[in-house]
């Protein structure tokens, strides 16, 4: 009721008011949060382009055939598509492992590069796995390097100072993640999507992501893809102005969001990370291991039991989000810039978004 009243008020920075409401640790009334696992109200079924992705390509990406996906839209948000977990059993584990073990490796860039010597950040996984496996529930235990990870950038690396991408700060985009993104984009009607930049966010239960718009990409006709794994969160989707109150929705492990068309440039934020609603340490969709017979050409790889133990321990108090973007239109080039070094790193570990807490115990994420 309190959230509904706040959203009806509108007016100056209605988004901020709802962000703060859901950011509170003691908020227990979440009835106003849209849950796509039990859709109703302003939710409607969205049509997908089933013929654009063969079942074989879906399997290769670790996804169910597109004909079996459910996709939803929200009244008032043209171009917004929500796909509740379309992953095949066991396949989420691959992406979790990549985000923790492979993608943080050099030459990709992460927040720890800002205040640690390069040789110290070469193998975050190797330096953290034994500590993570032994970790208990005490908050007094020192955090491993993986637990201090807040963001990793892929492909075209975002420059947090200029809020731009540049041609001279680019590393190869992971081929498996590009393939997954291309299949999801095609299923949503965006054939030819090119995954050119990725920002991975690593959240813990005290993390949030501030109010912002993703507008640094030069081509806004291409969608923004968002993949979530691990614990759940509340996502706020607003309008073109902060005076418009946002809609709150849950994101659970395996869920995919696509922001396209008029929804591509809307304000959004993540005020809170929540334990998965099943009440178990990990969502049940992460319990199943991969089948032994993966299809020919699959980008999904089997994980060792030891690797998954480390990932599972990490996810007990964490959520990982991958956002994938196409920066340039076909044949487009970056404008000439003068006086920039193109390094693309953030000036600090704190978020550049206004709304994130800068309190002592909370190190916000950045996207």
CSV table of C-alpha atoms in Angstrom, one decimal:
chain,number,residue,atom,x,y,z
A,1,UNK,CA,0.0,0.0,0.0
A,2,UNK,CA,2.8,2.4,0.8
A,3,UNK,CA,4.6,1.6,-2.5
A,4,UNK,CA,1.3,2.1,-4.4
A,5,UNK,CA,0.7,5.5,-2.7
A,6,UNK,CA,4.3,6.6,-3.5
A,7,UNK,CA,3.9,5.6,-7.2
A,8,UNK,CA,0.6,7.5,-7.5
A,9,UNK,CA,2.1,10.7,-6.2
A,10,UNK,CA,4.4,11.3,-9.2
A,11,UNK,CA,5.9,14.7,-9.3
A,12,UNK,CA,9.5,15.7,-8.6
A,13,UNK,CA,11.7,12.6,-8.6
A,14,UNK,CA,9.1,10.1,-8.0
A,15,UNK,CA,11.6,7.5,-9.0
A,16,UNK,CA,13.9,8.4,-6.2
A,17,UNK,CA,11.2,8.0,-3.6
A,18,UNK,CA,10.3,4.5,-4.7
A,19,UNK,CA,14.0,3.6,-5.0
A,20,UNK,CA,14.5,4.6,-1.3
A,21,UNK,CA,11.3,2.7,-0.3
A,22,UNK,CA,12.5,-0.6,-1.8
A,23,UNK,CA,16.1,0.0,-0.6
A,24,UNK,CA,15.0,-0.2,3.0
A,25,UNK,CA,16.0,-3.4,4.7
A,26,UNK,CA,12.8,-3.7,6.7
A,27,UNK,CA,10.3,-3.5,3.7
A,28,UNK,CA,8.3,-6.6,4.0
A,29,UNK,CA,5.2,-5.7,1.8
A,30,UNK,CA,6.2,-6.6,-1.7
A,31,UNK,CA,2.7,-7.2,-3.0
A,32,UNK,CA,3.1,-4.3,-5.5
A,33,UNK,CA,6.1,-5.9,-7.2
A,34,UNK,CA,5.3,-7.6,-10.5
A,35,UNK,CA,6.2,-11.3,-10.5
A,36,UNK,CA,6.4,-12.7,-14.0
A,37,UNK,CA,6.3,-16.3,-12.6
A,38,UNK,CA,2.6,-15.5,-11.7
A,39,UNK,CA,1.8,-12.7,-14.2
A,40,UNK,CA,-1.3,-10.6,-14.0
A,41,UNK,CA,-2.5,-7.0,-14.0
A,42,UNK,CA,-0.5,-4.9,-16.4
A,43,UNK,CA,1.4,-7.9,-17.8
A,44,UNK,CA,0.5,-9.4,-21.2
A,45,UNK,CA,2.0,-12.2,-23.4
A,46,UNK,CA,4.5,-11.1,-26.0
A,47,UNK,CA,5.1,-12.7,-29.3
A,48,UNK,CA,8.5,-14.1,-30.2
A,49,UNK,CA,10.1,-14.7,-33.6
A,50,UNK,CA,10.1,-18.5,-33.3
A,51,UNK,CA,11.4,-19.1,-36.8
A,52,UNK,CA,14.4,-16.8,-36.3
A,53,UNK,CA,16.2,-19.3,-34.1
A,54,UNK,CA,16.5,-23.0,-34.9
A,55,UNK,CA,16.1,-25.5,-32.1
A,56,UNK,CA,19.7,-26.6,-32.7
A,57,UNK,CA,21.1,-23.1,-32.2
A,58,UNK,CA,19.0,-22.6,-29.1
A,59,UNK,CA,20.4,-25.9,-27.7
A,60,UNK,CA,23.9,-24.8,-28.6
A,61,UNK,CA,23.4,-21.7,-26.5
A,62,UNK,CA,22.0,-23.7,-23.6
A,63,UNK,CA,18.4,-22.5,-24.2
A,64,UNK,CA,15.1,-24.3,-24.6
A,65,UNK,CA,13.5,-24.1,-28.1
A,66,UNK,CA,12.0,-20.6,-28.5
A,67,UNK,CA,8.6,-22.2,-29.0
A,68,UNK,CA,8.7,-23.2,-25.4
A,69,UNK,CA,9.7,-19.8,-24.0
A,70,UNK,CA,7.2,-17.6,-22.3
A,71,UNK,CA,7.6,-13.9,-23.0
A,72,UNK,CA,5.8,-10.9,-21.4
A,73,UNK,CA,5.4,-7.2,-21.9
A,74,UNK,CA,4.2,-4.5,-19.6
A,75,UNK,CA,1.4,-2.0,-20.5
A,76,UNK,CA,2.9,1.4,-20.8
A,77,UNK,CA,6.4,0.1,-21.7
A,78,UNK,CA,6.6,-0.5,-25.5
A,79,UNK,CA,9.6,-2.6,-26.5
A,80,UNK,CA,10.1,-4.1,-23.0
A,81,UNK,CA,10.2,-7.9,-23.1
A,82,UNK,CA,10.6,-10.2,-20.0
A,83,UNK,CA,11.5,-13.9,-20.5
A,84,UNK,CA,11.4,-16.0,-17.3
A,85,UNK,CA,14.2,-18.5,-17.3
A,86,UNK,CA,14.4,-20.1,-20.8
A,87,UNK,CA,17.7,-22.0,-20.0
A,88,UNK,CA,18.0,-25.7,-20.3
A,89,UNK,CA,18.6,-27.6,-17.0
A,90,UNK,CA,22.2,-27.1,-15.8
A,91,UNK,CA,23.1,-24.5,-18.4
A,92,UNK,CA,22.9,-21.5,-16.1
A,93,UNK,CA,25.9,-23.0,-14.3
A,94,UNK,CA,28.1,-22.4,-17.4
A,95,UNK,CA,27.4,-18.6,-17.4
A,96,UNK,CA,28.0,-18.3,-13.7
A,97,UNK,CA,31.3,-20.1,-14.0
A,98,UNK,CA,32.3,-17.9,-17.0
A,99,UNK,CA,31.4,-14.7,-15.0
A,100,UNK,CA,33.5,-15.8,-12.0
A,101,UNK,CA,36.4,-17.8,-13.5
A,102,UNK,CA,37.0,-16.7,-17.1
A,103,UNK,CA,35.5,-13.2,-17.9
A,104,UNK,CA,37.4,-11.4,-15.1
A,105,UNK,CA,40.7,-12.5,-16.6
A,106,UNK,CA,42.9,-10.1,-18.6
A,107,UNK,CA,42.6,-8.4,-21.0
A,108,UNK,CA,39.1,-7.6,-19.7
A,109,UNK,CA,38.8,-4.8,-17.2
A,110,UNK,CA,37.5,-4.9,-13.6
A,111,UNK,CA,37.0,-2.6,-10.7
A,112,UNK,CA,40.0,-4.2,-8.8
A,113,UNK,CA,42.3,-2.9,-11.5
A,114,UNK,CA,41.8,0.6,-10.1
A,115,UNK,CA,43.7,0.1,-6.9
A,116,UNK,CA,45.7,-3.1,-7.3
A,117,UNK,CA,48.9,-3.9,-9.2
A,118,UNK,CA,48.2,-5.8,-12.5
A,119,UNK,CA,50.0,-8.9,-11.3
A,120,UNK,CA,47.6,-9.1,-8.3
A,121,UNK,CA,44.4,-9.3,-10.5
A,122,UNK,CA,45.6,-11.9,-13.0
A,123,UNK,CA,43.9,-14.9,-11.4
A,124,UNK,CA,41.1,-13.8,-9.1
A,125,UNK,CA,39.6,-17.3,-9.2
A,126,UNK,CA,42.8,-19.1,-8.3
A,127,UNK,CA,43.4,-16.7,-5.4
A,128,UNK,CA,39.8,-16.9,-4.1
A,129,UNK,CA,38.5,-20.5,-4.5
A,130,UNK,CA,40.0,-22.1,-1.4
A,131,UNK,CA,38.9,-19.2,0.8
A,132,UNK,CA,35.4,-19.3,-0.7
A,133,UNK,CA,35.0,-23.0,-0.3
A,134,UNK,CA,35.9,-22.7,3.4
A,135,UNK,CA,33.7,-19.7,4.0
A,136,UNK,CA,31.2,-19.8,6.8
A,137,UNK,CA,28.3,-17.5,7.6
A,138,UNK,CA,30.3,-15.0,9.7
A,139,UNK,CA,30.4,-11.5,8.4
A,140,UNK,CA,33.7,-11.0,10.2
A,141,UNK,CA,35.6,-13.3,7.8
A,142,UNK,CA,37.8,-11.4,5.3
A,143,UNK,CA,36.4,-11.3,1.8
A,144,UNK,CA,38.1,-13.0,-1.0
A,145,UNK,CA,39.1,-11.1,-4.1
A,146,UNK,CA,36.1,-12.6,-6.0
A,147,UNK,CA,33.8,-11.2,-3.3
A,148,UNK,CA,35.4,-7.7,-3.8
A,149,UNK,CA,34.6,-7.9,-7.6
A,150,UNK,CA,32.0,-5.3,-8.5
A,151,UNK,CA,32.1,-5.1,-12.3
A,152,UNK,CA,33.9,-6.4,-15.3
A,153,UNK,CA,33.7,-4.9,-18.8
A,154,UNK,CA,34.0,-6.8,-22.1
A,155,UNK,CA,34.5,-5.8,-25.7
A,156,UNK,CA,34.3,-2.1,-26.0
A,157,UNK,CA,35.3,-0.9,-22.5
A,158,UNK,CA,33.1,1.8,-21.0
A,159,UNK,CA,35.0,5.0,-20.0
A,160,UNK,CA,33.5,5.9,-16.6
A,161,UNK,CA,34.9,9.5,-16.8
A,162,UNK,CA,33.6,10.5,-20.2
A,163,UNK,CA,30.7,8.0,-20.2
A,164,UNK,CA,31.7,6.9,-23.7
A,165,UNK,CA,33.1,4.0,-25.6
A,166,UNK,CA,36.1,4.4,-27.9
A,167,UNK,CA,37.7,2.5,-30.7
A,168,UNK,CA,41.1,2.4,-29.0
A,169,UNK,CA,39.9,0.6,-25.9
A,170,UNK,CA,38.6,-2.7,-27.1
A,171,UNK,CA,39.3,-6.4,-26.4
A,172,UNK,CA,37.8,-9.5,-28.0
A,173,UNK,CA,34.2,-10.1,-27.0
A,174,UNK,CA,33.7,-13.7,-25.6
A,175,UNK,CA,32.4,-15.9,-28.5
A,176,UNK,CA,30.1,-18.0,-26.3
A,177,UNK,CA,28.4,-14.9,-24.8
A,178,UNK,CA,28.1,-13.3,-28.2
A,179,UNK,CA,26.3,-16.5,-29.5
A,180,UNK,CA,23.9,-16.5,-26.6
A,181,UNK,CA,23.1,-12.8,-27.0
A,182,UNK,CA,22.5,-13.2,-30.8
A,183,UNK,CA,20.0,-16.0,-30.3
A,184,UNK,CA,18.0,-14.1,-27.7
A,185,UNK,CA,18.0,-10.9,-29.7
A,186,UNK,CA,16.9,-12.8,-32.8
A,187,UNK,CA,14.1,-14.5,-30.9
A,188,UNK,CA,12.9,-11.0,-29.9
A,189,UNK,CA,12.9,-9.8,-33.5
A,190,UNK,CA,16.4,-8.3,-33.7
A,191,UNK,CA,18.2,-10.5,-36.2
A,192,UNK,CA,21.8,-9.3,-37.0
A,193,UNK,CA,22.3,-8.1,-33.4
A,194,UNK,CA,26.1,-7.8,-32.7
A,195,UNK,CA,27.3,-8.2,-29.1
A,196,UNK,CA,30.0,-5.6,-28.9
A,197,UNK,CA,30.1,-4.5,-25.2
A,198,UNK,CA,29.2,-6.2,-22.0
A,199,UNK,CA,29.1,-5.0,-18.4
A,200,UNK,CA,28.9,-7.7,-15.7
A,201,UNK,CA,27.7,-6.6,-12.3
A,202,UNK,CA,28.4,-8.6,-9.1
A,203,UNK,CA,25.8,-7.9,-6.4
A,204,UNK,CA,25.6,-8.9,-2.7
A,205,UNK,CA,22.7,-8.6,-0.3
A,206,UNK,CA,23.8,-5.0,0.6
A,207,UNK,CA,24.3,-3.9,-3.0
A,208,UNK,CA,22.2,-1.7,-5.2
A,209,UNK,CA,22.4,-0.1,-8.7
A,210,UNK,CA,21.5,3.6,-9.0
A,211,UNK,CA,19.0,5.3,-11.2
A,212,UNK,CA,20.3,5.7,-14.7
A,213,UNK,CA,19.7,5.5,-18.4
A,214,UNK,CA,21.9,3.4,-20.8
A,215,UNK,CA,22.5,5.9,-23.6
A,216,UNK,CA,26.3,5.8,-24.3
A,217,UNK,CA,25.9,3.3,-27.2
A,218,UNK,CA,25.9,5.1,-30.5
A,219,UNK,CA,23.1,2.9,-31.9
A,220,UNK,CA,19.9,3.0,-29.8
A,221,UNK,CA,17.9,1.0,-32.4
A,222,UNK,CA,19.5,-2.2,-31.1
A,223,UNK,CA,18.2,-3.7,-27.8
A,224,UNK,CA,19.8,-3.9,-24.4
A,225,UNK,CA,19.9,-7.5,-23.1
A,226,UNK,CA,20.1,-8.3,-19.4
A,227,UNK,CA,20.7,-11.8,-17.9
A,228,UNK,CA,20.4,-12.6,-14.2
A,229,UNK,CA,21.8,-15.5,-12.2
A,230,UNK,CA,21.8,-16.4,-8.5
A,231,UNK,CA,19.8,-14.6,-5.8
A,232,UNK,CA,16.8,-12.5,-6.8
A,233,UNK,CA,16.4,-8.7,-7.0
A,234,UNK,CA,13.9,-5.9,-7.4
A,235,UNK,CA,14.2,-4.0,-10.7
A,236,UNK,CA,12.6,-0.6,-11.2
A,237,UNK,CA,11.6,0.5,-14.7
A,238,UNK,CA,10.6,4.1,-15.1
A,239,UNK,CA,10.0,6.6,-17.8
A,240,UNK,CA,12.0,9.2,-19.8
A,241,UNK,CA,11.9,11.5,-16.8
A,242,UNK,CA,12.5,10.9,-13.2
A,243,UNK,CA,9.2,12.5,-12.3
A,244,UNK,CA,7.5,9.4,-13.7
A,245,UNK,CA,7.1,6.7,-11.0
A,246,UNK,CA,8.6,3.4,-11.9
A,247,UNK,CA,7.1,-0.1,-12.0
A,248,UNK,CA,8.8,-2.6,-9.6
A,249,UNK,CA,9.4,-6.2,-10.8
A,250,UNK,CA,11.2,-9.3,-9.5
A,251,UNK,CA,14.2,-10.7,-11.4
A,252,UNK,CA,15.0,-14.3,-10.6
A,253,UNK,CA,17.8,-16.6,-11.6
A,254,UNK,CA,17.8,-17.3,-15.3
A,255,UNK,CA,15.5,-14.4,-16.2
A,256,UNK,CA,16.2,-12.3,-19.3
A,257,UNK,CA,15.1,-8.7,-19.9
A,258,UNK,CA,15.2,-7.0,-23.2
A,259,UNK,CA,14.9,-3.2,-23.4
A,260,UNK,CA,14.2,-2.1,-27.0
A,261,UNK,CA,12.3,0.6,-28.9
A,262,UNK,CA,10.7,3.2,-26.7
A,263,UNK,CA,11.9,1.3,-23.6
A,264,UNK,CA,15.5,1.4,-24.6
A,265,UNK,CA,16.2,4.8,-23.0
A,266,UNK,CA,14.1,4.6,-19.9
A,267,UNK,CA,15.4,5.2,-16.4
A,268,UNK,CA,15.9,2.0,-14.4
A,269,UNK,CA,17.6,0.8,-11.2
A,270,UNK,CA,18.1,-2.1,-8.8
A,271,UNK,CA,17.4,-0.9,-5.3
A,272,UNK,CA,17.7,-4.3,-3.6
A,273,UNK,CA,18.9,-7.9,-3.8
A,274,UNK,CA,16.7,-10.4,-2.1
A,275,UNK,CA,17.1,-14.1,-1.1
A,276,UNK,CA,15.5,-16.4,-3.7
A,277,UNK,CA,11.8,-16.8,-2.9
A,278,UNK,CA,12.0,-20.6,-2.6
A,279,UNK,CA,13.7,-20.1,0.8
A,280,UNK,CA,16.7,-22.4,-0.1
A,281,UNK,CA,20.4,-21.4,-0.3
A,282,UNK,CA,20.2,-21.5,-4.1
A,283,UNK,CA,17.3,-21.4,-6.5
A,284,UNK,CA,16.3,-24.9,-7.6
A,285,UNK,CA,17.0,-24.1,-11.2
A,286,UNK,CA,20.7,-24.1,-10.2
A,287,UNK,CA,20.5,-27.6,-8.6
A,288,UNK,CA,20.7,-29.6,-11.8
A,289,UNK,CA,24.0,-30.4,-13.5
A,290,UNK,CA,24.5,-30.4,-17.2
A,291,UNK,CA,23.5,-33.5,-19.2
A,292,UNK,CA,26.4,-35.5,-20.4
A,293,UNK,CA,25.5,-35.3,-24.1
A,294,UNK,CA,25.7,-31.7,-25.2
A,295,UNK,CA,24.8,-30.9,-28.8
A,296,UNK,CA,27.5,-30.6,-31.5
A,297,UNK,CA,28.9,-27.1,-31.5
A,298,UNK,CA,27.5,-26.2,-28.1
A,299,UNK,CA,29.1,-23.1,-26.5
A,300,UNK,CA,28.2,-24.6,-23.1
A,301,UNK,CA,31.0,-26.4,-21.3
A,302,UNK,CA,30.8,-28.9,-18.5
A,303,UNK,CA,32.1,-27.6,-15.1
A,304,UNK,CA,34.0,-29.7,-12.7
A,305,UNK,CA,32.3,-30.5,-9.4
A,306,UNK,CA,35.0,-28.5,-7.6
A,307,UNK,CA,34.4,-25.4,-9.8
A,308,UNK,CA,30.7,-25.6,-9.2
A,309,UNK,CA,31.2,-25.8,-5.4
A,310,UNK,CA,33.1,-22.5,-5.5
A,311,UNK,CA,30.4,-20.9,-7.7
A,312,UNK,CA,27.6,-22.2,-5.5
A,313,UNK,CA,29.2,-20.9,-2.4
A,314,UNK,CA,29.6,-17.5,-4.0
A,315,UNK,CA,26.0,-17.4,-5.2
A,316,UNK,CA,24.6,-18.1,-1.7
A,317,UNK,CA,24.8,-14.4,-0.9
A,318,UNK,CA,25.2,-13.0,-4.4
A,319,UNK,CA,23.6,-12.2,-7.8
A,320,UNK,CA,25.4,-11.8,-11.1
A,321,UNK,CA,24.0,-9.7,-14.0
A,322,UNK,CA,25.2,-9.6,-17.5
A,323,UNK,CA,24.1,-6.7,-19.7
A,324,UNK,CA,25.0,-6.9,-23.4
A,325,UNK,CA,24.9,-4.1,-25.9
A,326,UNK,CA,25.6,-3.3,-29.6
A,327,UNK,CA,27.5,-0.1,-29.5
A,328,UNK,CA,27.7,0.8,-33.3
A,329,UNK,CA,25.3,0.3,-36.1
A,330,UNK,CA,26.4,-1.7,-39.1
A,331,UNK,CA,29.2,0.3,-40.8
A,332,UNK,CA,29.2,3.0,-38.2
A,333,UNK,CA,32.5,4.3,-36.7
A,334,UNK,CA,33.3,6.2,-33.6
A,335,UNK,CA,33.7,10.0,-34.0
A,336,UNK,CA,37.2,11.4,-33.8
A,337,UNK,CA,38.1,12.5,-30.3
A,338,UNK,CA,40.9,14.6,-29.1
A,339,UNK,CA,42.5,14.8,-25.7
A,340,UNK,CA,41.2,11.4,-24.4
A,341,UNK,CA,43.3,8.5,-23.4
A,342,UNK,CA,40.5,6.0,-24.0
A,343,UNK,CA,41.5,4.0,-21.0
A,344,UNK,CA,37.9,3.4,-20.1
A,345,UNK,CA,38.3,2.8,-16.4
A,346,UNK,CA,36.2,4.1,-13.6
A,347,UNK,CA,37.7,6.9,-11.4
A,348,UNK,CA,36.7,5.0,-8.2
A,349,UNK,CA,35.0,1.8,-7.1
A,350,UNK,CA,31.9,3.8,-6.2
A,351,UNK,CA,29.0,3.9,-8.6
A,352,UNK,CA,28.7,6.9,-10.9
A,353,UNK,CA,24.9,6.7,-10.5
A,354,UNK,CA,23.5,9.2,-8.1
A,355,UNK,CA,21.3,6.9,-6.1
A,356,UNK,CA,23.7,4.3,-4.8
A,357,UNK,CA,24.6,4.6,-1.1
A,358,UNK,CA,28.2,5.6,-0.4
A,359,UNK,CA,28.0,4.3,3.1
A,360,UNK,CA,30.9,2.5,4.8
A,361,UNK,CA,29.5,-1.0,4.5
A,362,UNK,CA,28.1,-0.7,1.0
A,363,UNK,CA,30.2,-0.7,-2.1
A,364,UNK,CA,27.8,-0.1,-5.0
A,365,UNK,CA,27.8,-1.7,-8.4
A,366,UNK,CA,28.4,0.2,-11.6
A,367,UNK,CA,26.8,-0.3,-15.0
